[in-house]
Amino acid sequence: LHHPVRVAEDWSIIDNLSEGRVGIAFASGWHPDDFVFARDAYGNQRDVMFDAIPVVQDLWRGNKLTIESGNKNKTQIQLYPMPKQRELPAWVTVVNNPDTYRKAGELGLGILTNLLGQSIEDLRRNIAVYRDSLQQHGYSPDHGNVTVLVHTFLLEDKDRAIDIARKPFCEYLATSA
């Protein structure tokens, strides 16, 4: 959704402000309304994301990027300020697409996922695909980091929480106001 130069520069500043504690998860987006800033990316957003990741990583490492400027001339850019961390801890956001798990393993990136679109068994299979891909691409199968988001909604009354959680959240907001 955002140009890789902007991603690298914005997060480099945050890495400096946090004294080198930044890690990011790349996500391709899925809803057409997400693409108001990148209309041409919609439809092949997964490929666009995977093309952008090495650009962000190269800039992060201090490499220069030759890019076309506003007047169509080629210019070289480099991050400023340089991030505190030499390597950017990074994850790929994925739910139930084995090809994306495989590609993340190929790149040696972590996985950020959840259980909203996959069962525990799906997740188990996808993690196995990921670990195999890590190993096939020269990484230890223990190299990658799989982070699973657990979505929760808590109330004092468990049954009411379950009932509310199954409905669109806007219905809950309308009745609780």
mmCIF file of C-alpha atoms in Angstrom, residues 10 56 122 152-153:
data_model
loop_
_atom_site.group_PDB
_atom_site.id
_atom_site.type_symbol
_atom_site.label_atom_id
_atom_site.label_comp_id
_atom_site.label_asym_id
_atom_site.label_seq_id
_atom_site.Cartn_x
_atom_site.Cartn_y
_atom_site.Cartn_z
ATOM 1 C CA ASP A 10 9.346 5.928 8.555
ATOM 2 C CA VAL A 56 13.066 -2.081 2.355
ATOM 3 C CA ASP A 122 -4.556 -25.691 8.935
ATOM 4 C CA THR A 152 -10.307 -11.938 22.464
ATOM 5 C CA PHE A 153 -13.422 -10.192 23.697
#
